[in-house]
Amino acid sequence: MANRRELPLSTPNIILVSVFLATAIAAAAFQSWVACAFTLLLAVGIVVQSRLARRSESSDRARLNALEYRDERDRALARSGFSVVGGLAMIVSVAEWIVASAVHFTNYDLGWATALYYVTLFQMLLFNVVWGRANRAATELN
């Protein structure tokens, strides 16, 4: 099995680039050239940012932003940053659900409002379940 440093990109970046490339192929199959170009540009941007972050003179911020952690210190910094992102994601998901609820429970038949309501409800519940499990795991470690 290859060492992390032997891989051209970190595992999260390999997954992101693969998803963007698959999306670009799907967009091209549907002749959605703007979406194809945009997702290809995102994939190239991830590769460039990741490769630059792997250089020996790269800054902590460059490595964190590129998901290219060098050591346990980088991982600890990333956990701190992701905790802020997770908190904001939970707040945004509640706001989305409130808006979706308001649209869903009006007398207007928009067709998509019911689907939006359930998607945002599921997202909000999923974030809360994951948050609870993560907090449980963190407290059991300490």
PDB file of C-alpha atoms in Angstrom:
ATOM      1  CA  MET A   1       0.000   0.000   0.000  1.00  0.00           C
ATOM      2  CA  ALA A   2       1.272   3.448  -0.889  1.00  0.00           C
ATOM      3  CA  ASN A   3       2.467   5.832   1.785  1.00  0.00           C
ATOM      4  CA  ARG A   4       0.501   9.112   2.036  1.00  0.00           C
ATOM      5  CA  ARG A   5       3.500  11.017   0.731  1.00  0.00           C
ATOM      6  CA  GLU A   6       3.752   8.705  -2.271  1.00  0.00           C
ATOM      7  CA  LEU A   7       0.250   9.590  -3.433  1.00  0.00           C
ATOM      8  CA  PRO A   8       0.010  12.672  -5.663  1.00  0.00           C
ATOM      9  CA  LEU A   9      -2.795  14.128  -3.497  1.00  0.00           C
ATOM     10  CA  SER A  10      -4.349  13.454  -0.096  1.00  0.00           C
ATOM     11  CA  THR A  11      -7.207  10.959   0.001  1.00  0.00           C
ATOM     12  CA  PRO A  12      -9.903  13.664   0.451  1.00  0.00           C
ATOM     13  CA  ASN A  13      -8.503  15.533  -2.554  1.00  0.00           C
ATOM     14  CA  ILE A  14      -8.377  12.387  -4.678  1.00  0.00           C
ATOM     15  CA  ILE A  15     -12.062  11.832  -3.847  1.00  0.00           C
ATOM     16  CA  LEU A  16     -12.971  15.480  -4.589  1.00  0.00           C
ATOM     17  CA  VAL A  17     -11.114  15.505  -7.910  1.00  0.00           C
ATOM     18  CA  SER A  18     -12.704  12.182  -8.891  1.00  0.00           C
ATOM     19  CA  VAL A  19     -16.197  13.488  -8.101  1.00  0.00           C
ATOM     20  CA  PHE A  20     -15.593  16.693 -10.062  1.00  0.00           C
ATOM     21  CA  LEU A  21     -14.224  14.756 -13.035  1.00  0.00           C
ATOM     22  CA  ALA A  22     -17.219  12.388 -12.989  1.00  0.00           C
ATOM     23  CA  THR A  23     -19.529  15.409 -12.793  1.00  0.00           C
ATOM     24  CA  ALA A  24     -17.745  17.017 -15.748  1.00  0.00           C
ATOM     25  CA  ILE A  25     -18.164  13.830 -17.786  1.00  0.00           C
ATOM     26  CA  ALA A  26     -21.870  13.687 -16.902  1.00  0.00           C
ATOM     27  CA  ALA A  27     -22.294  17.368 -17.777  1.00  0.00           C
ATOM     28  CA  ALA A  28     -20.572  16.793 -21.128  1.00  0.00           C
ATOM     29  CA  ALA A  29     -22.827  13.800 -21.802  1.00  0.00           C
ATOM     30  CA  PHE A  30     -25.819  16.110 -21.343  1.00  0.00           C
ATOM     31  CA  GLN A  31     -24.091  18.808 -23.412  1.00  0.00           C
ATOM     32  CA  SER A  32     -24.022  21.218 -20.487  1.00  0.00           C
ATOM     33  CA  TRP A  33     -20.720  22.785 -21.490  1.00  0.00           C
ATOM     34  CA  VAL A  34     -20.700  25.554 -18.873  1.00  0.00           C
ATOM     35  CA  ALA A  35     -21.173  23.027 -16.055  1.00  0.00           C
ATOM     36  CA  CYS A  36     -18.536  20.788 -17.635  1.00  0.00           C
ATOM     37  CA  ALA A  37     -16.006  23.621 -17.872  1.00  0.00           C
ATOM     38  CA  PHE A  38     -16.764  24.827 -14.348  1.00  0.00           C
ATOM     39  CA  THR A  39     -16.317  21.407 -12.742  1.00  0.00           C
ATOM     40  CA  LEU A  40     -13.135  20.761 -14.735  1.00  0.00           C
ATOM     41  CA  LEU A  41     -11.811  24.108 -13.524  1.00  0.00           C
ATOM     42  CA  LEU A  42     -12.618  23.121  -9.928  1.00  0.00           C
ATOM     43  CA  ALA A  43     -10.797  19.791 -10.348  1.00  0.00           C
ATOM     44  CA  VAL A  44      -7.717  21.510 -11.796  1.00  0.00           C
ATOM     45  CA  GLY A  45      -7.811  24.100  -8.996  1.00  0.00           C
ATOM     46  CA  ILE A  46      -7.824  21.372  -6.347  1.00  0.00           C
ATOM     47  CA  VAL A  47      -4.879  19.604  -7.974  1.00  0.00           C
ATOM     48  CA  VAL A  48      -2.847  22.824  -8.263  1.00  0.00           C
ATOM     49  CA  GLN A  49      -3.632  23.951  -4.720  1.00  0.00           C
ATOM     50  CA  SER A  50      -2.798  20.509  -3.334  1.00  0.00           C
ATOM     51  CA  ARG A  51       0.478  20.217  -5.196  1.00  0.00           C
ATOM     52  CA  LEU A  52       1.548  23.693  -4.044  1.00  0.00           C
ATOM     53  CA  ALA A  53       0.629  22.831  -0.447  1.00  0.00           C
ATOM     54  CA  ARG A  54       2.866  19.743  -0.551  1.00  0.00           C
ATOM     55  CA  ARG A  55       5.981  21.806  -1.200  1.00  0.00           C
ATOM     56  CA  SER A  56       8.363  21.965   1.743  1.00  0.00           C
ATOM     57  CA  GLU A  57       8.100  25.762   2.035  1.00  0.00           C
ATOM     58  CA  SER A  58       4.291  25.840   2.090  1.00  0.00           C
ATOM     59  CA  SER A  59       2.609  27.635   4.984  1.00  0.00           C
ATOM     60  CA  ASP A  60       0.344  26.091   7.602  1.00  0.00           C
ATOM     61  CA  ARG A  61      -2.615  27.930   6.085  1.00  0.00           C
ATOM     62  CA  ALA A  62      -1.851  26.648   2.586  1.00  0.00           C
ATOM     63  CA  ARG A  63      -1.721  23.057   3.840  1.00  0.00           C
ATOM     64  CA  LEU A  64      -4.941  23.428   5.856  1.00  0.00           C
ATOM     65  CA  ASN A  65      -6.842  25.082   3.011  1.00  0.00           C
ATOM     66  CA  ALA A  66      -5.709  22.359   0.616  1.00  0.00           C
ATOM     67  CA  LEU A  67      -6.540  19.448   2.984  1.00  0.00           C
ATOM     68  CA  GLU A  68      -2.891  18.380   2.780  1.00  0.00           C
ATOM     69  CA  TYR A  69      -1.961  17.798   6.411  1.00  0.00           C
ATOM     70  CA  ARG A  70       1.695  17.151   7.119  1.00  0.00           C
ATOM     71  CA  ASP A  71       1.542  16.096  10.756  1.00  0.00           C
ATOM     72  CA  GLU A  72      -0.608  15.802  13.867  1.00  0.00           C
ATOM     73  CA  ARG A  73      -0.357  19.559  14.495  1.00  0.00           C
ATOM     74  CA  ASP A  74      -1.922  20.251  11.084  1.00  0.00           C
ATOM     75  CA  ARG A  75      -4.701  17.747  11.855  1.00  0.00           C
ATOM     76  CA  ALA A  76      -5.414  19.438  15.212  1.00  0.00           C
ATOM     77  CA  LEU A  77      -5.618  22.849  13.506  1.00  0.00           C
ATOM     78  CA  ALA A  78      -7.937  21.402  10.871  1.00  0.00           C
ATOM     79  CA  ARG A  79     -10.231  19.913  13.535  1.00  0.00           C
ATOM     80  CA  SER A  80     -10.533  23.352  15.106  1.00  0.00           C
ATOM     81  CA  GLY A  81     -11.399  24.938  11.759  1.00  0.00           C
ATOM     82  CA  PHE A  82     -13.890  22.221  10.872  1.00  0.00           C
ATOM     83  CA  SER A  83     -15.648  22.634  14.214  1.00  0.00           C
ATOM     84  CA  VAL A  84     -16.409  26.259  13.299  1.00  0.00           C
ATOM     85  CA  VAL A  85     -17.610  25.203   9.836  1.00  0.00           C
ATOM     86  CA  GLY A  86     -19.804  22.507  11.388  1.00  0.00           C
ATOM     87  CA  GLY A  87     -21.399  24.976  13.792  1.00  0.00           C
ATOM     88  CA  LEU A  88     -22.179  27.357  10.952  1.00  0.00           C
ATOM     89  CA  ALA A  89     -23.537  24.500   8.807  1.00  0.00           C
ATOM     90  CA  MET A  90     -25.953  23.578  11.602  1.00  0.00           C
ATOM     91  CA  ILE A  91     -27.180  27.171  11.904  1.00  0.00           C
ATOM     92  CA  VAL A  92     -27.595  27.490   8.120  1.00  0.00           C
ATOM     93  CA  SER A  93     -29.440  24.152   7.923  1.00  0.00           C
ATOM     94  CA  VAL A  94     -31.954  25.329  10.545  1.00  0.00           C
ATOM     95  CA  ALA A  95     -32.446  28.605   8.629  1.00  0.00           C
ATOM     96  CA  GLU A  96     -32.945  26.654   5.381  1.00  0.00           C
ATOM     97  CA  TRP A  97     -35.498  24.412   7.065  1.00  0.00           C
ATOM     98  CA  ILE A  98     -37.405  27.414   8.442  1.00  0.00           C
ATOM     99  CA  VAL A  99     -37.597  28.984   4.972  1.00  0.00           C
ATOM    100  CA  ALA A 100     -38.547  25.649   3.395  1.00  0.00           C
ATOM    101  CA  SER A 101     -41.240  25.167   6.055  1.00  0.00           C
ATOM    102  CA  ALA A 102     -42.671  28.604   5.393  1.00  0.00           C
ATOM    103  CA  VAL A 103     -42.848  27.899   1.664  1.00  0.00           C
ATOM    104  CA  HIS A 104     -44.154  24.352   2.153  1.00  0.00           C
ATOM    105  CA  PHE A 105     -46.971  25.322   4.518  1.00  0.00           C
ATOM    106  CA  THR A 106     -48.274  28.237   2.437  1.00  0.00           C
ATOM    107  CA  ASN A 107     -51.288  27.793   0.213  1.00  0.00           C
ATOM    108  CA  TYR A 108     -49.161  28.026  -2.920  1.00  0.00           C
ATOM    109  CA  ASP A 109     -48.610  24.765  -4.780  1.00  0.00           C
ATOM    110  CA  LEU A 110     -45.040  25.127  -6.000  1.00  0.00           C
ATOM    111  CA  GLY A 111     -44.441  21.438  -6.597  1.00  0.00           C
ATOM    112  CA  TRP A 112     -40.849  21.512  -5.404  1.00  0.00           C
ATOM    113  CA  ALA A 113     -41.658  22.948  -1.966  1.00  0.00           C
ATOM    114  CA  THR A 114     -42.476  19.571  -0.426  1.00  0.00           C
ATOM    115  CA  ALA A 115     -39.231  18.038  -1.667  1.00  0.00           C
ATOM    116  CA  LEU A 116     -37.268  21.049  -0.420  1.00  0.00           C
ATOM    117  CA  TYR A 117     -38.958  20.770   2.973  1.00  0.00           C
ATOM    118  CA  TYR A 118     -37.998  17.106   3.405  1.00  0.00           C
ATOM    119  CA  VAL A 119     -34.454  17.530   2.058  1.00  0.00           C
ATOM    120  CA  THR A 120     -33.719  20.390   4.454  1.00  0.00           C
ATOM    121  CA  LEU A 121     -35.386  18.517   7.334  1.00  0.00           C
ATOM    122  CA  PHE A 122     -33.232  15.452   6.644  1.00  0.00           C
ATOM    123  CA  GLN A 123     -30.090  17.597   6.355  1.00  0.00           C
ATOM    124  CA  MET A 124     -30.795  19.337   9.649  1.00  0.00           C
ATOM    125  CA  LEU A 125     -31.495  16.044  11.440  1.00  0.00           C
ATOM    126  CA  LEU A 126     -28.390  14.421   9.936  1.00  0.00           C
ATOM    127  CA  PHE A 127     -26.159  17.286  11.097  1.00  0.00           C
ATOM    128  CA  ASN A 128     -27.579  17.014  14.610  1.00  0.00           C
ATOM    129  CA  VAL A 129     -27.095  13.240  14.768  1.00  0.00           C
ATOM    130  CA  VAL A 130     -23.508  13.491  13.483  1.00  0.00           C
ATOM    131  CA  TRP A 131     -22.794  16.335  15.904  1.00  0.00           C
ATOM    132  CA  GLY A 132     -24.090  14.270  18.813  1.00  0.00           C
ATOM    133  CA  ARG A 133     -22.048  11.222  17.800  1.00  0.00           C
ATOM    134  CA  ALA A 134     -18.909  13.344  17.335  1.00  0.00           C
ATOM    135  CA  ASN A 135     -19.364  14.930  20.766  1.00  0.00           C
ATOM    136  CA  ARG A 136     -19.856  11.489  22.295  1.00  0.00           C
ATOM    137  CA  ALA A 137     -16.703  10.178  20.639  1.00  0.00           C
ATOM    138  CA  ALA A 138     -14.712  13.250  21.712  1.00  0.00           C
ATOM    139  CA  THR A 139     -15.799  12.987  25.325  1.00  0.00           C
ATOM    140  CA  GLU A 140     -15.070   9.255  25.480  1.00  0.00           C
ATOM    141  CA  LEU A 141     -11.511   9.898  24.282  1.00  0.00           C
ATOM    142  CA  ASN A 142     -10.802  12.384  27.091  1.00  0.00           C
TER     143      ASN A 142
END
